[in-house]
Amino acid sequence: MNGIEKIARPFGYLFGLALVVALLGRIGLGVAAATGVLAFDYISASGVAILDVICSILTGSAFVAFLFAAGLALVVSTAGPVLYGALYARGDAPAKASTAFLWGWATALAALACLVILALGILSPVQVGSMSSKLPGTAVIVLGAVAFAAFLGTLLGAASMVLCACIERSRARGGLGRRLLVACAGCGAVVMVLTLGTFSALNGVSVDVAALGGWAVADVVANLAMLFCARALAARAHDAVGAEGASNRAKVASA
């Protein structure tokens, strides 16, 4: 394989992963539009979904600024699992569910902190003051952010562990890029369905707390299931690689 092919193949897998995410997102948006979850109402219409009301306070420039803030939060959230996978590949991070969740939680907190810092600069002092008067105390807000980050941490921890499993399984048989594509499609489909359900419970004229709580529990259960399944696959692949290495060394010693 020449130099160009060594570079082109990883980038091809990167573009493939992006395409898988885009296709899954497009399917989710199609289902949301067909079932009425995705709102197309004008702001002036009556009975507008709650997320439309929240977004109506944004001007065009503020909306663009929020796109930057959200993009930064998503980049941090994506980079966390990728970094964990890279650290695992070079032996600096363990394939442990607890460690993956811990750093997933920390990554989510960092992403939320970046989002809040930028959001406070986007909104006017009047808007910030109006929102602050309707919010609970600082301690409650901080605890809520920590709890929400833990909720997101289960997803980022699962992503980290799936990466570890793909890396470990590829050490014996290769094909890391193909394994990542399959994992992205399979796990991404699960996340897409759960995101659609959670969004449908949230984006209504009034929020159904029971339904939203049920979807949140389902999200956490699914994330933890992916986390521990990936952990088991990584451990099994690691043991298989170790056994194969021991067998090869024994053959060399007896030759």
Short mmCIF file of C-alpha atoms in Angstrom, two decimals:
data_model
loop_
_atom_site.label_atom_id
_atom_site.label_comp_id
_atom_site.label_asym_id
_atom_site.label_seq_id
_atom_site.Cartn_x
_atom_site.Cartn_y
_atom_site.Cartn_z
CA MET A 1 0.00 0.00 0.00
CA ASN A 2 1.53 3.33 -1.08
CA GLY A 3 1.41 6.59 0.86
CA ILE A 4 -1.74 7.91 -0.81
CA GLU A 5 -3.68 4.70 -0.14
CA LYS A 6 -2.62 4.72 3.51
CA ILE A 7 -4.17 8.17 3.87
CA ALA A 8 -7.15 7.67 1.56
CA ARG A 9 -8.51 4.55 3.22
CA PRO A 10 -8.91 6.04 6.74
CA PHE A 11 -10.48 9.17 5.28
CA GLY A 12 -12.80 6.98 3.24
CA TYR A 13 -13.96 5.26 6.42
CA LEU A 14 -14.39 8.67 8.07
CA PHE A 15 -16.59 9.84 5.21
CA GLY A 16 -18.48 6.55 5.38
CA LEU A 17 -19.16 7.03 9.09
CA ALA A 18 -20.41 10.56 8.41
CA LEU A 19 -22.69 9.23 5.66
CA VAL A 20 -24.12 6.56 7.97
CA VAL A 21 -24.92 9.20 10.61
CA ALA A 22 -26.45 11.48 7.96
CA LEU A 23 -28.64 8.68 6.57
CA LEU A 24 -29.80 7.63 10.03
CA GLY A 25 -30.57 11.26 10.84
CA ARG A 26 -32.49 11.65 7.58
CA ILE A 27 -34.56 8.55 8.38
CA GLY A 28 -35.30 9.91 11.84
CA LEU A 29 -36.33 13.29 10.42
CA GLY A 30 -38.59 11.57 7.91
CA VAL A 31 -40.33 9.60 10.64
CA ALA A 32 -40.61 12.73 12.79
CA ALA A 33 -42.18 14.69 9.95
CA ALA A 34 -44.59 11.89 9.04
CA THR A 35 -45.78 11.41 12.62
CA GLY A 36 -46.13 15.11 13.43
CA VAL A 37 -43.23 15.18 15.89
CA LEU A 38 -41.33 17.68 13.75
CA ALA A 39 -43.30 20.94 13.95
CA PHE A 40 -43.78 23.17 10.91
CA ASP A 41 -45.99 25.76 12.62
CA TYR A 42 -45.36 29.46 12.34
CA ILE A 43 -44.42 31.22 15.55
CA SER A 44 -47.68 33.16 15.42
CA ALA A 45 -49.79 30.00 15.33
CA SER A 46 -51.67 28.91 18.42
CA GLY A 47 -50.67 25.81 20.34
CA VAL A 48 -47.02 25.99 19.27
CA ALA A 49 -44.63 23.32 20.51
CA ILE A 50 -42.47 24.32 23.45
CA LEU A 51 -39.16 24.16 21.58
CA ASP A 52 -40.55 26.54 18.95
CA VAL A 53 -41.46 29.00 21.69
CA ILE A 54 -37.94 28.80 23.15
CA CYS A 55 -36.30 29.32 19.76
CA SER A 56 -38.60 32.26 18.96
CA ILE A 57 -36.57 34.48 21.31
CA LEU A 58 -33.54 34.21 19.02
CA THR A 59 -32.72 36.75 16.35
CA GLY A 60 -31.00 35.65 13.16
CA SER A 61 -27.53 36.52 14.46
CA ALA A 62 -28.22 34.89 17.83
CA PHE A 63 -29.41 31.75 16.07
CA VAL A 64 -26.18 31.56 14.06
CA ALA A 65 -24.21 32.08 17.27
CA PHE A 66 -26.12 29.24 18.91
CA LEU A 67 -25.25 27.01 15.96
CA PHE A 68 -21.58 27.68 16.76
CA ALA A 69 -22.16 26.96 20.46
CA ALA A 70 -23.98 23.72 19.70
CA GLY A 71 -21.32 22.75 17.17
CA LEU A 72 -18.57 23.22 19.74
CA ALA A 73 -20.47 21.12 22.28
CA LEU A 74 -20.95 18.35 19.70
CA VAL A 75 -17.28 18.45 18.69
CA VAL A 76 -16.18 18.07 22.32
CA SER A 77 -18.69 15.24 22.83
CA THR A 78 -17.40 13.43 19.74
CA ALA A 79 -13.73 14.00 20.50
CA GLY A 80 -14.04 12.48 23.98
CA PRO A 81 -14.81 8.90 22.88
CA VAL A 82 -12.34 9.17 19.98
CA LEU A 83 -9.60 10.24 22.40
CA TYR A 84 -10.49 7.40 24.76
CA GLY A 85 -10.26 4.92 21.89
CA ALA A 86 -6.88 6.31 20.85
CA LEU A 87 -5.59 6.08 24.42
CA TYR A 88 -6.84 2.48 24.63
CA ALA A 89 -5.16 1.59 21.34
CA ARG A 90 -1.76 2.65 22.68
CA GLY A 91 -2.31 1.05 26.10
CA ASP A 92 -2.90 4.19 28.17
CA ALA A 93 -6.59 3.58 28.98
CA PRO A 94 -8.33 0.39 30.16
CA ALA A 95 -11.39 -1.20 28.58
CA LYS A 96 -13.40 -0.75 31.78
CA ALA A 97 -17.04 0.30 31.83
CA SER A 98 -16.58 2.44 34.93
CA THR A 99 -13.60 4.32 33.47
CA ALA A 100 -15.36 4.86 30.14
CA PHE A 101 -18.43 6.21 31.94
CA LEU A 102 -16.32 8.47 34.17
CA TRP A 103 -14.58 10.14 31.25
CA GLY A 104 -17.81 10.22 29.27
CA TRP A 105 -19.35 12.11 32.19
CA ALA A 106 -16.38 14.49 32.32
CA THR A 107 -16.62 15.07 28.57
CA ALA A 108 -20.33 15.85 28.84
CA LEU A 109 -19.64 18.34 31.64
CA ALA A 110 -16.97 20.06 29.54
CA ALA A 111 -19.34 20.26 26.56
CA LEU A 112 -22.13 21.72 28.72
CA ALA A 113 -19.71 24.25 30.23
CA CYS A 114 -18.69 25.44 26.76
CA LEU A 115 -22.35 25.69 25.76
CA VAL A 116 -23.28 27.74 28.83
CA ILE A 117 -20.29 30.08 28.48
CA LEU A 118 -21.22 30.90 24.90
CA ALA A 119 -24.97 31.05 25.58
CA LEU A 120 -24.47 33.70 28.26
CA GLY A 121 -22.65 35.82 25.69
CA ILE A 122 -25.32 35.32 23.02
CA LEU A 123 -28.34 36.35 25.10
CA SER A 124 -28.85 39.95 26.16
CA PRO A 125 -28.58 40.95 29.84
CA VAL A 126 -32.36 41.46 29.88
CA GLN A 127 -32.96 37.93 28.58
CA VAL A 128 -30.46 36.43 31.03
CA GLY A 129 -32.06 38.33 33.91
CA SER A 130 -35.56 37.27 32.88
CA MET A 131 -34.52 33.62 32.62
CA SER A 132 -32.59 33.74 35.90
CA SER A 133 -35.64 35.01 37.77
CA LYS A 134 -37.61 31.95 36.66
CA LEU A 135 -34.91 29.39 37.42
CA PRO A 136 -34.16 27.68 40.75
CA GLY A 137 -31.11 28.50 42.84
CA THR A 138 -27.53 28.10 41.67
CA ALA A 139 -26.99 24.92 43.70
CA VAL A 140 -30.02 23.26 42.10
CA ILE A 141 -28.88 24.30 38.62
CA VAL A 142 -25.38 22.91 39.23
CA LEU A 143 -26.76 19.61 40.54
CA GLY A 144 -29.09 19.42 37.56
CA ALA A 145 -26.19 19.99 35.16
CA VAL A 146 -24.15 17.28 36.88
CA ALA A 147 -27.08 14.85 36.70
CA PHE A 148 -27.73 15.67 33.03
CA ALA A 149 -24.04 15.22 32.26
CA ALA A 150 -24.19 11.79 33.93
CA PHE A 151 -27.15 10.98 31.68
CA LEU A 152 -25.10 11.98 28.62
CA GLY A 153 -22.08 10.23 30.12
CA THR A 154 -23.75 6.84 29.66
CA LEU A 155 -23.98 7.52 25.92
CA LEU A 156 -20.42 8.81 25.58
CA GLY A 157 -19.14 5.97 27.76
CA ALA A 158 -20.91 3.48 25.52
CA ALA A 159 -19.36 5.10 22.44
CA SER A 160 -15.91 4.88 24.05
CA MET A 161 -16.34 1.22 24.89
CA VAL A 162 -17.66 0.37 21.42
CA LEU A 163 -14.51 1.93 19.99
CA CYS A 164 -12.38 -0.17 22.35
CA ALA A 165 -14.23 -3.32 21.28
CA CYS A 166 -13.71 -2.53 17.59
CA ILE A 167 -10.01 -1.84 18.15
CA GLU A 168 -9.48 -5.02 20.16
CA ARG A 169 -11.32 -7.25 17.69
CA SER A 170 -9.39 -5.75 14.78
CA ARG A 171 -6.05 -6.68 16.36
CA ALA A 172 -6.62 -10.33 15.58
CA ARG A 173 -8.38 -10.14 12.22
CA GLY A 174 -7.97 -6.57 11.04
CA GLY A 175 -10.77 -4.60 9.43
CA LEU A 176 -11.05 -1.78 11.97
CA GLY A 177 -12.76 0.55 9.51
CA ARG A 178 -15.39 -2.02 8.56
CA ARG A 179 -16.07 -2.82 12.21
CA LEU A 180 -16.53 0.87 12.98
CA LEU A 181 -19.00 1.23 10.11
CA VAL A 182 -21.05 -1.75 11.32
CA ALA A 183 -20.99 -0.53 14.92
CA CYS A 184 -21.95 2.99 13.85
CA ALA A 185 -24.92 1.69 11.85
CA GLY A 186 -26.14 -0.69 14.55
CA CYS A 187 -25.67 1.49 17.61
CA GLY A 188 -26.64 4.60 15.65
CA ALA A 189 -29.99 3.07 14.72
CA VAL A 190 -30.74 2.41 18.40
CA VAL A 191 -29.75 5.96 19.36
CA MET A 192 -31.82 7.39 16.51
CA VAL A 193 -34.99 5.60 17.65
CA LEU A 194 -34.49 6.63 21.28
CA THR A 195 -33.69 10.23 20.33
CA LEU A 196 -36.84 10.39 18.23
CA GLY A 197 -38.94 9.10 21.12
CA THR A 198 -37.35 11.47 23.63
CA PHE A 199 -37.78 14.42 21.29
CA SER A 200 -41.43 13.55 20.67
CA ALA A 201 -42.11 13.57 24.42
CA LEU A 202 -40.34 16.91 24.84
CA ASN A 203 -41.49 18.86 21.79
CA GLY A 204 -45.17 19.36 22.57
CA VAL A 205 -47.47 22.17 23.56
CA SER A 206 -47.10 20.85 27.11
CA VAL A 207 -44.42 18.43 28.25
CA ASP A 208 -45.65 15.01 29.37
CA VAL A 209 -43.29 14.49 32.30
CA ALA A 210 -44.17 10.81 32.70
CA ALA A 211 -43.54 10.06 29.02
CA LEU A 212 -40.33 12.08 29.00
CA GLY A 213 -39.11 10.29 32.13
CA GLY A 214 -39.92 6.93 30.57
CA TRP A 215 -37.92 7.73 27.46
CA ALA A 216 -35.03 9.02 29.59
CA VAL A 217 -34.95 5.72 31.49
CA ALA A 218 -35.05 3.82 28.19
CA ASP A 219 -32.14 5.95 26.94
CA VAL A 220 -30.01 5.15 29.99
CA VAL A 221 -30.86 1.43 29.89
CA ALA A 222 -29.97 1.20 26.20
CA ASN A 223 -26.74 3.15 26.71
CA LEU A 224 -25.69 0.92 29.60
CA ALA A 225 -26.58 -2.19 27.59
CA MET A 226 -24.33 -1.04 24.73
CA LEU A 227 -21.62 -0.12 27.24
CA PHE A 228 -21.50 -3.51 28.95
CA CYS A 229 -22.00 -5.53 25.75
CA ALA A 230 -19.07 -3.71 24.17
CA ARG A 231 -17.04 -4.30 27.34
CA ALA A 232 -17.74 -8.04 27.11
CA LEU A 233 -16.78 -8.13 23.43
CA ALA A 234 -13.55 -6.25 24.11
CA ALA A 235 -12.63 -8.61 26.96
CA ARG A 236 -13.38 -11.68 24.85
CA ALA A 237 -11.32 -10.36 21.94
CA HIS A 238 -8.46 -9.45 24.28
CA ASP A 239 -8.42 -12.96 25.75
CA ALA A 240 -8.50 -14.48 22.26
CA VAL A 241 -5.56 -12.35 21.12
CA GLY A 242 -3.62 -13.30 24.26
CA ALA A 243 -4.33 -17.00 23.79
CA GLU A 244 -3.30 -16.86 20.15
CA GLY A 245 -0.08 -15.07 21.05
CA ALA A 246 0.74 -17.66 23.72
CA SER A 247 0.07 -20.47 21.25
CA ASN A 248 2.35 -18.91 18.64
CA ARG A 249 5.13 -18.45 21.19
CA ALA A 250 4.79 -22.08 22.25
CA LYS A 251 5.07 -23.22 18.63
CA VAL A 252 8.19 -21.13 18.11
CA ALA A 253 9.75 -22.47 21.31
CA SER A 254 9.07 -26.08 20.34
CA ALA A 255 10.33 -25.67 16.78
#
